[in-house]
């Protein structure tokens, strides 16, 4: 199946750019997302986008970067077909269940990419304001696309949010797939990915089945466990 048949892209960045030059912050939010109510529902389900004032403040602060964000979105669109095709090849996926959907958007200066439910199916989201160099973007696309392809074959949305099986399959498999689909088969640590607010760089499960990916490797050595003597 040609790469373009494996992928459906929804780019919200032009809508942000069109609204960035006019209106109060509150109007920027409503106009930017007005044509995408299903995406709004998906974003608000996880809580990050539920604070209207907070969202307006963050997006208002990104107005001056409109031209840069548009250029980043163009780079993302160019990288998606080959990245998704590489994951499909590595996992032996022929496109069963329809194309992988990717939403390209201006986010909240948090995760650079994540996978989650959209209209009853898994999709992945890329926030252009947080993206790093092209090499890092390629790894991110492959990692998040692998989440979607794995969900098609194993329905990982139905798995418990926490637990060993969830961690091994929903995170270990995409990392392995990313490694297998990368030229040379070597996983690289990305330098341009934003670290999650909780520290470290591993991908974590969040409420509503969303799995946010804000990096690829821990940024520091985990602390050595300590024990406290028991007193009788």
Tab-separated table of C-alpha atoms in Angstrom:
chain	number	residue	atom	x	y	z
A	1	UNK	CA	0.000	0.000	0.000
A	2	UNK	CA	1.477	3.413	-0.905
A	3	UNK	CA	2.567	5.533	2.095
A	4	UNK	CA	-0.107	8.136	1.377
A	5	UNK	CA	-2.819	5.492	1.775
A	6	UNK	CA	-1.557	4.586	5.235
A	7	UNK	CA	-1.939	8.091	6.592
A	8	UNK	CA	-4.508	10.848	7.080
A	9	UNK	CA	-3.218	14.239	8.245
A	10	UNK	CA	-5.274	16.977	9.879
A	11	UNK	CA	-3.248	20.155	10.093
A	12	UNK	CA	-4.717	22.741	12.492
A	13	UNK	CA	-1.740	25.088	12.301
A	14	UNK	CA	-3.074	27.171	9.357
A	15	UNK	CA	-6.173	27.897	11.429
A	16	UNK	CA	-3.999	29.129	14.293
A	17	UNK	CA	-1.922	31.299	11.958
A	18	UNK	CA	-5.046	32.804	10.382
A	19	UNK	CA	-6.360	33.817	13.805
A	20	UNK	CA	-3.063	34.837	15.408
A	21	UNK	CA	-3.030	38.370	14.091
A	22	UNK	CA	-6.349	39.506	15.408
A	23	UNK	CA	-8.745	39.274	18.335
A	24	UNK	CA	-8.493	38.894	22.086
A	25	UNK	CA	-6.865	35.748	23.501
A	26	UNK	CA	-10.254	34.175	24.180
A	27	UNK	CA	-11.311	34.718	20.569
A	28	UNK	CA	-8.039	33.249	19.345
A	29	UNK	CA	-8.826	29.978	21.093
A	30	UNK	CA	-12.416	29.746	19.884
A	31	UNK	CA	-11.614	30.691	16.298
A	32	UNK	CA	-8.533	28.488	16.097
A	33	UNK	CA	-10.403	25.369	17.179
A	34	UNK	CA	-13.894	26.245	15.921
A	35	UNK	CA	-13.734	23.872	12.966
A	36	UNK	CA	-12.449	20.917	14.958
A	37	UNK	CA	-14.930	20.090	17.744
A	38	UNK	CA	-13.887	16.433	17.832
A	39	UNK	CA	-10.262	17.413	18.455
A	40	UNK	CA	-11.381	19.829	21.175
A	41	UNK	CA	-13.276	17.020	22.913
A	42	UNK	CA	-10.212	14.783	22.750
A	43	UNK	CA	-7.930	17.487	24.140
A	44	UNK	CA	-10.282	18.443	26.966
A	45	UNK	CA	-10.841	14.833	27.966
A	46	UNK	CA	-7.348	14.707	29.423
A	47	UNK	CA	-7.763	17.918	31.401
A	48	UNK	CA	-4.922	20.009	29.992
A	49	UNK	CA	-7.217	22.064	27.750
A	50	UNK	CA	-10.091	22.436	30.210
A	51	UNK	CA	-8.756	25.650	31.781
A	52	UNK	CA	-10.002	28.196	29.239
A	53	UNK	CA	-8.036	31.096	30.708
A	54	UNK	CA	-4.844	29.060	30.866
A	55	UNK	CA	-5.191	27.839	27.295
A	56	UNK	CA	-5.872	31.385	26.065
A	57	UNK	CA	-2.782	32.676	27.867
A	58	UNK	CA	-0.458	30.040	26.395
A	59	UNK	CA	-1.753	30.370	22.842
A	60	UNK	CA	-1.661	34.167	23.071
A	61	UNK	CA	2.019	33.899	23.940
A	62	UNK	CA	2.648	31.930	20.736
A	63	UNK	CA	1.188	34.544	18.371
A	64	UNK	CA	4.589	36.010	17.544
A	65	UNK	CA	5.820	32.595	16.429
A	66	UNK	CA	3.109	32.127	13.805
A	67	UNK	CA	5.469	32.099	10.819
A	68	UNK	CA	7.873	29.687	12.517
A	69	UNK	CA	5.020	27.396	13.549
A	70	UNK	CA	3.708	27.324	9.978
A	71	UNK	CA	7.162	26.322	8.711
A	72	UNK	CA	7.396	23.608	11.343
A	73	UNK	CA	4.010	22.234	10.307
A	74	UNK	CA	5.200	22.020	6.709
A	75	UNK	CA	8.255	20.047	7.847
A	76	UNK	CA	6.028	17.699	9.837
A	77	UNK	CA	3.722	17.034	6.899
A	78	UNK	CA	6.702	16.217	4.714
A	79	UNK	CA	8.104	13.714	7.221
A	80	UNK	CA	4.893	11.858	8.044
A	81	UNK	CA	4.386	9.567	5.001
A	82	UNK	CA	7.836	7.963	5.124
A	83	UNK	CA	7.794	7.682	8.914
A	84	UNK	CA	4.419	5.941	9.041
A	85	UNK	CA	5.349	3.708	6.106
A	86	UNK	CA	8.541	2.648	7.906
A	87	UNK	CA	6.564	1.681	11.013
A	88	UNK	CA	3.998	-0.202	8.914
A	89	UNK	CA	6.813	-2.135	7.246
A	90	UNK	CA	8.558	-2.886	10.553
A	91	UNK	CA	5.327	-4.177	12.108
A	92	UNK	CA	4.016	-5.936	9.021
A	93	UNK	CA	0.905	-3.754	8.970
A	94	UNK	CA	-0.825	-3.425	5.619
A	95	UNK	CA	-3.302	-0.734	6.589
A	96	UNK	CA	-6.052	-2.919	8.041
A	97	UNK	CA	-8.676	-0.777	9.728
A	98	UNK	CA	-7.957	2.334	7.709
A	99	UNK	CA	-5.156	4.886	7.656
A	100	UNK	CA	-3.311	6.201	10.691
A	101	UNK	CA	-4.605	9.653	11.602
A	102	UNK	CA	-2.223	12.385	12.717
A	103	UNK	CA	-3.341	15.755	14.069
A	104	UNK	CA	-0.758	18.518	13.672
A	105	UNK	CA	-1.505	21.428	15.982
A	106	UNK	CA	-0.228	24.303	18.080
A	107	UNK	CA	-0.281	22.974	21.629
A	108	UNK	CA	0.337	24.236	25.143
A	109	UNK	CA	4.142	24.076	25.371
A	110	UNK	CA	3.885	20.675	27.019
A	111	UNK	CA	4.344	17.311	25.280
A	112	UNK	CA	5.740	17.285	21.761
A	113	UNK	CA	3.637	14.313	20.770
A	114	UNK	CA	1.169	11.811	22.142
A	115	UNK	CA	-1.332	9.164	21.094
A	116	UNK	CA	-4.932	9.016	22.230
A	117	UNK	CA	-8.510	8.337	21.266
A	118	UNK	CA	-10.150	10.471	18.605
A	119	UNK	CA	-13.641	9.627	17.345
A	120	UNK	CA	-13.456	6.129	18.778
A	121	UNK	CA	-10.081	5.296	17.210
A	122	UNK	CA	-6.485	5.838	18.209
A	123	UNK	CA	-4.711	8.781	16.558
A	124	UNK	CA	-1.524	10.624	17.299
A	125	UNK	CA	-0.952	14.322	17.852
A	126	UNK	CA	2.139	16.436	17.170
A	127	UNK	CA	2.504	19.878	18.773
A	128	UNK	CA	4.708	21.952	16.479
A	129	UNK	CA	5.825	24.497	19.096
A	130	UNK	CA	7.678	21.741	20.967
A	131	UNK	CA	9.352	19.914	18.090
A	132	UNK	CA	13.118	19.563	17.866
A	133	UNK	CA	15.495	19.033	14.915
A	134	UNK	CA	14.427	16.920	11.893
A	135	UNK	CA	16.181	13.806	13.185
A	136	UNK	CA	14.310	14.008	16.448
A	137	UNK	CA	11.041	14.587	14.606
A	138	UNK	CA	11.556	11.429	12.571
A	139	UNK	CA	11.976	9.359	15.737
A	140	UNK	CA	8.947	10.972	17.340
A	141	UNK	CA	6.739	10.257	14.314
A	142	UNK	CA	7.771	6.595	14.288
A	143	UNK	CA	7.232	6.194	18.017
A	144	UNK	CA	3.760	7.732	18.073
A	145	UNK	CA	2.699	6.021	14.841
A	146	UNK	CA	3.669	2.699	16.406
A	147	UNK	CA	1.225	3.378	19.256
A	148	UNK	CA	-1.597	3.740	16.748
A	149	UNK	CA	-0.659	0.660	14.742
A	150	UNK	CA	-0.327	-1.403	17.921
A	151	UNK	CA	-3.758	-0.279	19.027
A	152	UNK	CA	-5.217	-1.517	15.756
A	153	UNK	CA	-3.807	-4.974	16.383
A	154	UNK	CA	-4.093	-5.265	20.170
A	155	UNK	CA	-6.745	-2.739	21.301
A	156	UNK	CA	-4.400	-1.234	23.899
A	157	UNK	CA	-7.007	1.387	24.815
A	158	UNK	CA	-8.838	-1.388	26.653
A	159	UNK	CA	-5.828	-2.345	28.765
A	160	UNK	CA	-5.521	-1.176	32.388
A	161	UNK	CA	-3.861	2.231	32.540
A	162	UNK	CA	-1.116	0.999	34.860
A	163	UNK	CA	0.707	-2.289	35.206
A	164	UNK	CA	3.627	-4.289	33.867
A	165	UNK	CA	1.826	-5.589	30.765
A	166	UNK	CA	0.737	-2.113	29.793
A	167	UNK	CA	4.211	-0.656	30.234
A	168	UNK	CA	5.990	-3.460	28.393
A	169	UNK	CA	3.680	-3.541	25.395
A	170	UNK	CA	2.413	-0.014	24.977
A	171	UNK	CA	5.811	1.590	25.508
A	172	UNK	CA	8.346	-1.180	24.909
A	173	UNK	CA	6.892	-2.181	21.567
A	174	UNK	CA	6.798	1.330	20.058
A	175	UNK	CA	10.370	1.906	21.180
A	176	UNK	CA	11.407	-1.389	19.620
A	177	UNK	CA	9.453	-0.581	16.462
A	178	UNK	CA	11.071	2.833	16.265
A	179	UNK	CA	14.473	1.200	16.570
A	180	UNK	CA	13.704	-1.396	13.902
A	181	UNK	CA	12.348	1.199	11.497
A	182	UNK	CA	15.273	3.613	11.927
A	183	UNK	CA	18.208	3.307	9.493
A	184	UNK	CA	20.950	1.357	11.253
A	185	UNK	CA	18.513	0.046	13.843
A	186	UNK	CA	19.926	2.283	16.551
A	187	UNK	CA	17.822	4.246	18.970
A	188	UNK	CA	19.102	7.769	19.531
A	189	UNK	CA	18.380	10.038	22.429
A	190	UNK	CA	16.775	13.211	21.179
A	191	UNK	CA	18.126	16.540	22.316
A	192	UNK	CA	15.281	18.748	21.146
A	193	UNK	CA	12.390	17.030	22.893
A	194	UNK	CA	10.848	18.751	25.838
A	195	UNK	CA	11.060	16.963	29.160
A	196	UNK	CA	7.759	16.215	30.843
A	197	UNK	CA	6.767	18.274	33.820
A	198	UNK	CA	7.166	15.315	36.160
A	199	UNK	CA	10.825	14.840	35.218
A	200	UNK	CA	12.573	12.214	33.140
A	201	UNK	CA	11.766	11.472	29.547
A	202	UNK	CA	9.758	8.280	29.435
A	203	UNK	CA	6.377	8.122	27.836
A	204	UNK	CA	3.581	7.976	30.388
A	205	UNK	CA	-0.034	6.955	30.418
A	206	UNK	CA	-2.503	9.705	31.194
A	207	UNK	CA	-6.183	9.926	31.957
A	208	UNK	CA	-8.603	9.021	29.204
A	209	UNK	CA	-6.253	6.559	27.521
A	210	UNK	CA	-3.879	9.215	26.248
A	211	UNK	CA	-0.224	8.335	26.186
A	212	UNK	CA	1.924	11.434	26.080
A	213	UNK	CA	5.470	11.315	24.834
A	214	UNK	CA	7.695	14.191	25.832
A	215	UNK	CA	11.087	12.579	25.282
A	216	UNK	CA	12.878	9.298	24.713
A	217	UNK	CA	15.296	8.759	27.548
A	218	UNK	CA	15.599	9.696	31.214
A	219	UNK	CA	17.422	12.994	31.662
A	220	UNK	CA	18.973	12.026	34.957
A	221	UNK	CA	20.025	8.942	36.893
A	222	UNK	CA	17.215	7.630	39.119
A	223	UNK	CA	17.901	8.084	42.832
A	224	UNK	CA	19.259	5.124	44.737
A	225	UNK	CA	16.526	3.560	46.907
A	226	UNK	CA	17.054	3.950	50.626
A	227	UNK	CA	15.663	1.960	53.495
A	228	UNK	CA	14.644	3.153	56.906
A	229	UNK	CA	15.396	0.859	59.850
A	230	UNK	CA	12.282	-0.443	61.523
A	231	UNK	CA	11.774	0.444	65.140
A	232	UNK	CA	9.918	-1.789	67.501
